[in-house]
Short mmCIF file of C-alpha atoms and ligand atoms in Angstrom, two decimals:
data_model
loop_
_atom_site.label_atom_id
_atom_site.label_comp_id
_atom_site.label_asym_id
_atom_site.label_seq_id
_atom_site.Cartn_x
_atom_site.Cartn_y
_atom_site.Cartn_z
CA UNK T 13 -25.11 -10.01 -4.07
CA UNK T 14 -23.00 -9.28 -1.41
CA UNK T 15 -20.98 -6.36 -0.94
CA UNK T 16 -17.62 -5.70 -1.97
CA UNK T 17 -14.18 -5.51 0.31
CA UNK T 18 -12.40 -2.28 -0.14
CA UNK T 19 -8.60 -2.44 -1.52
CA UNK T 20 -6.65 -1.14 0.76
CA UNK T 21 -3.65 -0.01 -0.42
CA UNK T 22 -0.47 0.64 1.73
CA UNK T 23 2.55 2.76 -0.09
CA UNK T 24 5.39 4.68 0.46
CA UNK T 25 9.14 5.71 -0.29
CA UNK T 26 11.48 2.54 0.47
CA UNK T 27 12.72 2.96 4.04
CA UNK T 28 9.94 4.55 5.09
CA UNK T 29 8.88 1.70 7.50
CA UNK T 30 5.59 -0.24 5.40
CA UNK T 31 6.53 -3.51 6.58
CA UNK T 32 6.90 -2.34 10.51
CA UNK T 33 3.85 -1.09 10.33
CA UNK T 34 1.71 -3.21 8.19
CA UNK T 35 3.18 -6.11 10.49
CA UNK T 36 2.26 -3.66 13.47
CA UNK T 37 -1.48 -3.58 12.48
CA UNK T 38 -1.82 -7.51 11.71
CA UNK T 39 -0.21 -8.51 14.92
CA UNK T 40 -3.31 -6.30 16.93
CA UNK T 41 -5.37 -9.88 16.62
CA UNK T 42 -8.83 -7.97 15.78
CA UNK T 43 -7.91 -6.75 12.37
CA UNK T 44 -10.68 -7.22 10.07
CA UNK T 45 -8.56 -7.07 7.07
CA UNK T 46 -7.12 -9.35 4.95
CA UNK T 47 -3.43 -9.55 4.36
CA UNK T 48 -2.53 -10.01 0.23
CA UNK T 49 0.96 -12.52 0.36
CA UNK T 50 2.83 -11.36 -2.46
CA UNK T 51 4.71 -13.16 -5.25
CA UNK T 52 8.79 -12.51 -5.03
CA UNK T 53 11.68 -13.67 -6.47
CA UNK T 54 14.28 -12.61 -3.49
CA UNK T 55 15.37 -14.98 -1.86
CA UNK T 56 13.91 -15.75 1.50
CA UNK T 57 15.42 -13.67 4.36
CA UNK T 58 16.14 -16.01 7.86
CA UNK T 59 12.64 -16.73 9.72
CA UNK T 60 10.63 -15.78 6.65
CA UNK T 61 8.34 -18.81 5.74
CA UNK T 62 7.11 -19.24 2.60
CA UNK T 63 3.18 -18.43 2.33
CA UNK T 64 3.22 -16.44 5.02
CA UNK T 65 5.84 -13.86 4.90
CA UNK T 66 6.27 -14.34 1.04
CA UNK T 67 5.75 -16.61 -1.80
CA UNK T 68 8.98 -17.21 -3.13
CA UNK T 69 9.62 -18.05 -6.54
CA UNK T 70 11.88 -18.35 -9.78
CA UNK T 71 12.86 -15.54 -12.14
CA UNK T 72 10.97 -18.15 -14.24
CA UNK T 73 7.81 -18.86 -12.38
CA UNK T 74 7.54 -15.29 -11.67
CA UNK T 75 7.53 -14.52 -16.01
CA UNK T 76 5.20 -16.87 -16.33
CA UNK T 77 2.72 -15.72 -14.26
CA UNK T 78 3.16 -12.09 -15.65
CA UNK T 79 2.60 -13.81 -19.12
CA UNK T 80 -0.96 -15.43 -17.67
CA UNK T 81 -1.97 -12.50 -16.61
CA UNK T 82 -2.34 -13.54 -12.69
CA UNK T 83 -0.41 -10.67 -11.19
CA UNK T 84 -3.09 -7.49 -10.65
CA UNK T 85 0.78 -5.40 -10.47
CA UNK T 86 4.14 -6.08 -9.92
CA UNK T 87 7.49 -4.27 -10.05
CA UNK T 88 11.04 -4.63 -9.93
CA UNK T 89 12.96 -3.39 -7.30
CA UNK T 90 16.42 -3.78 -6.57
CA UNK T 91 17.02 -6.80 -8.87
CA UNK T 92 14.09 -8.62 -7.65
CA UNK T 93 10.67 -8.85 -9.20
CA UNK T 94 7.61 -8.67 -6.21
CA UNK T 95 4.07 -8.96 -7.37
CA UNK T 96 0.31 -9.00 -6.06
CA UNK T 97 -1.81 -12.24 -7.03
CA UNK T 98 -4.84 -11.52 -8.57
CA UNK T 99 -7.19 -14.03 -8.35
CA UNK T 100 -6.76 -13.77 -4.10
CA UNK T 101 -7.31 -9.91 -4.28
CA UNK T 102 -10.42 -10.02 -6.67
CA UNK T 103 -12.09 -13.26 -4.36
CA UNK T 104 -11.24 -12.03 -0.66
CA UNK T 105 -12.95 -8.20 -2.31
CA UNK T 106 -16.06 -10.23 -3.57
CA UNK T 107 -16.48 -12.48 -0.77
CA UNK T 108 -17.09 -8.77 1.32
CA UNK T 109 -14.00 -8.80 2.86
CA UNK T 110 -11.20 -5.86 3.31
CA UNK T 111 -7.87 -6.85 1.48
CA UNK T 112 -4.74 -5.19 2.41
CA UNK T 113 -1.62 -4.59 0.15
CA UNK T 114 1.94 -2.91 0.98
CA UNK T 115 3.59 -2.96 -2.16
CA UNK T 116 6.40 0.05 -3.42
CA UNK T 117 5.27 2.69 -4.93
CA UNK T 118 5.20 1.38 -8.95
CA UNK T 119 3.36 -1.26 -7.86
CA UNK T 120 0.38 1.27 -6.17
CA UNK T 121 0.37 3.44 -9.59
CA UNK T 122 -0.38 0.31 -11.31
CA UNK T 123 -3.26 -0.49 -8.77
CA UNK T 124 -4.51 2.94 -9.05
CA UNK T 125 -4.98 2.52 -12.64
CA UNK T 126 -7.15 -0.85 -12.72
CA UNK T 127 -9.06 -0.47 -9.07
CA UNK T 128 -9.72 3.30 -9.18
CA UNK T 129 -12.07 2.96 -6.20
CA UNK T 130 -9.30 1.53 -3.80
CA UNK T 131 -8.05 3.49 -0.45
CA UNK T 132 -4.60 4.26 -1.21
CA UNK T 133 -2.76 5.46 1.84
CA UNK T 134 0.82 7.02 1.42
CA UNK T 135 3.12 6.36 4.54
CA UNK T 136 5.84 9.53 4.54
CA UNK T 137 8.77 9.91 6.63
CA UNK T 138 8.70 11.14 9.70
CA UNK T 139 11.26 13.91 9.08
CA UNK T 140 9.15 15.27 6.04
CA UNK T 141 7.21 18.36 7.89
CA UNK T 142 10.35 19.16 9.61
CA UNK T 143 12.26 18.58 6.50
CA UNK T 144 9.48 21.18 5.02
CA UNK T 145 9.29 23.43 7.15
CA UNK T 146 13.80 24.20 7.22
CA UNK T 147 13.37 23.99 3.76
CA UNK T 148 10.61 27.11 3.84
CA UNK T 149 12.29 28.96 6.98
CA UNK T 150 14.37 31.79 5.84
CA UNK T 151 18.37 31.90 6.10
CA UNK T 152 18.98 27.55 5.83
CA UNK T 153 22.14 26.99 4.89
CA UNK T 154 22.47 26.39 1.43
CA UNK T 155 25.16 23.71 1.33
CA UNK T 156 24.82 20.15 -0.55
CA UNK T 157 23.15 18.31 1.56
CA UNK T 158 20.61 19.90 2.20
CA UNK T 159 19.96 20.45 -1.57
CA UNK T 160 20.04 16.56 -1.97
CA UNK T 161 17.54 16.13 1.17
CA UNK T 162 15.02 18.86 -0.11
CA UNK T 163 15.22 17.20 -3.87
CA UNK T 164 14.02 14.20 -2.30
CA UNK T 165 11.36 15.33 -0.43
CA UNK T 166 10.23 17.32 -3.11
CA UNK T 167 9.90 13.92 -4.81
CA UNK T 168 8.40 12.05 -2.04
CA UNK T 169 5.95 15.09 -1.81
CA UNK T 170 4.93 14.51 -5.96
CA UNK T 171 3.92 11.15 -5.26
CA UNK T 172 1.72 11.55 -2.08
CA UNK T 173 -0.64 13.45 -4.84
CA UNK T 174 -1.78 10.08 -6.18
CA UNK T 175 -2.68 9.10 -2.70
CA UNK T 176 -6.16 10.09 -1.01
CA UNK T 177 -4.12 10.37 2.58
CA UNK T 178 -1.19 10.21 3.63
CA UNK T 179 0.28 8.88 7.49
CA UNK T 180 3.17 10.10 8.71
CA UNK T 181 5.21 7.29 10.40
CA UNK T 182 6.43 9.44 13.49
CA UNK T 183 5.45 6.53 15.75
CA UNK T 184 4.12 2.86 14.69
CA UNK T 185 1.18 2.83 16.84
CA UNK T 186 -0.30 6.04 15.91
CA UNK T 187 0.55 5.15 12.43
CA UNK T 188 -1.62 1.75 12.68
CA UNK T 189 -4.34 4.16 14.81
CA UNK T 190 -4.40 6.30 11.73
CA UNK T 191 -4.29 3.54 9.17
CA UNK T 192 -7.52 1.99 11.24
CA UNK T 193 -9.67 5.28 11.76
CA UNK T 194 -8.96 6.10 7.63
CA UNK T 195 -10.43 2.33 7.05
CA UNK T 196 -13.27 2.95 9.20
CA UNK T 197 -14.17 6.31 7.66
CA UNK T 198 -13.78 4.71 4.26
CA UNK T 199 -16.98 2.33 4.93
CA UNK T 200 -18.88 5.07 6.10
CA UNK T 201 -17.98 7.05 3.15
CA UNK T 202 -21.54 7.83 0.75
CA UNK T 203 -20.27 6.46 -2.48
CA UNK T 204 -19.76 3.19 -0.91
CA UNK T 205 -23.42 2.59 1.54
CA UNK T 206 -25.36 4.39 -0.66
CA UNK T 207 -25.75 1.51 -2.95
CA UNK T 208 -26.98 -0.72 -0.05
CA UNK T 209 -29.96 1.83 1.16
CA UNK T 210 -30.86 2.36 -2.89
CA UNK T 211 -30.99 -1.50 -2.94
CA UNK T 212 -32.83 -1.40 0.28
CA UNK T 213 -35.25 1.26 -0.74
CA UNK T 214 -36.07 -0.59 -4.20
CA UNK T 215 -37.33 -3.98 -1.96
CA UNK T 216 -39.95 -1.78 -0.12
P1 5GP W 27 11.43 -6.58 1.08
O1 5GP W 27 12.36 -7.25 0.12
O2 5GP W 27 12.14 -5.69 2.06
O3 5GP W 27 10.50 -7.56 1.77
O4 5GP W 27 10.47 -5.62 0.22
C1 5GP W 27 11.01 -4.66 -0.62
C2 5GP W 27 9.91 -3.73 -1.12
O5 5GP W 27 8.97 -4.45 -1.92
C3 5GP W 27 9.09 -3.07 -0.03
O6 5GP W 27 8.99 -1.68 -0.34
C4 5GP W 27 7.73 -3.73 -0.12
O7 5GP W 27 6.70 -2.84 0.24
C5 5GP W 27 7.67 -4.04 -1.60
N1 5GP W 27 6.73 -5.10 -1.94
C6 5GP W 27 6.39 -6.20 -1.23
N2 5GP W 27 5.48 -6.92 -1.89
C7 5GP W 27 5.22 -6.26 -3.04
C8 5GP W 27 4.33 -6.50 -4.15
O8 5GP W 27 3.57 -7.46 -4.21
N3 5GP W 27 4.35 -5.58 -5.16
C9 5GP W 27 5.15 -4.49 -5.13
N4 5GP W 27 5.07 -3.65 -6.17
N5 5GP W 27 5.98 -4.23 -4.13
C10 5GP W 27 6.01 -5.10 -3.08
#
């Protein structure tokens, strides 16, 4: 049997830059993971092809797949329903290769649930540490703003604790340099080779 692709899993508050950066990392030409093409119902934006950018369908086609089960998660956001196909995710993992998602951040909780053993990356803002660090620094002013601005981070912080790392977005390339060493690591990681050398060890 061969072995399995990891899930990699790309997340992250909206605006935060996932589709720069996931774009960022495919266009490097030696990637040796596999891009899931999700299911949306938006319509398509100009240049955006359909089964490459997205695959575009109807409110309709898009319920009916959620009814047959073919959609390992899917959310709504802002009116429109986006969703990851299943059957592509679960082949591409069990033909050995790497499969990469960048979904919002419903659609990760839901992955988290049914593929426990993915590598679920958070992508945060690049103001968050500086945004921390005013917030903790004595005398800020205390007006409305930045209230608003430290309730969101504060949120933004909550949900990084579902992640196992999180990348801060300061700059794309040292985003996608990040995103690349954390998938390297990841293979090397015991859980995951052991099973190979117990395998190998058991044919002696
Ligand atoms: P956009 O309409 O700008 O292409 O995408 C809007 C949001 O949907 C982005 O945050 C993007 O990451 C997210 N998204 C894209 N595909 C999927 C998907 O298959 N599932 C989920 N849950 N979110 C997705």
């Amino acid at each position: 049997m061969k072995e399995k692709g990891i899930l990699i899993v790309l997340s992250g508050p909206s605006g935060v830059g996932k589709g720069t950066v996931r774009k960022a990392i495919f266009s490097q030409g030696n990637t040796k993971f596999e891009y899931s093409i999700s299911m949306t119902t938006r319509k398509p934006r100009e240049g955006e092809v359909d089964g490459v950018d997205y695959f575009f369908k109807t409110k309709e086609e898009f319920e009916s797949l959620i009814q047959q089960d073919k959609l390992l998660e899917y959310a709504e956001y802002v009116g429109n329903y986006y969703g990851t196909p299943v059957d592509y995710v679960r082949d591409t993992l069990d033909s050995g290769k790497d499969v990469f998602l960048e979904i919002e951040v419903q659609g990760a909780k839901q992955v988290r649930e049914k593929f426990p053993e993915g590598l679920f990356i958070f992508l945060a803002p690049p103001s968050l540490s500086e945004l921390e660090s005013r917030i903790t620094t004595r005398g800020t002013e205390s007006d409305e703003l930045i209230k608003n601005r430290m309730n969101e981070a504060r949120k933004e912080i909550e949900l990084m604790s579902l992640y196992d790392y999180v990348v801060e977005n300061d700059q794309v390339e040292v985003a996608c340099e990040r995103i690349n060493a954390i998938v390297q690591a990841e293979h090397c990681r015991y859980n995951r080779v052991a099973p190979r050398y117990i395998k190998m060890l058991e044919a002696e």
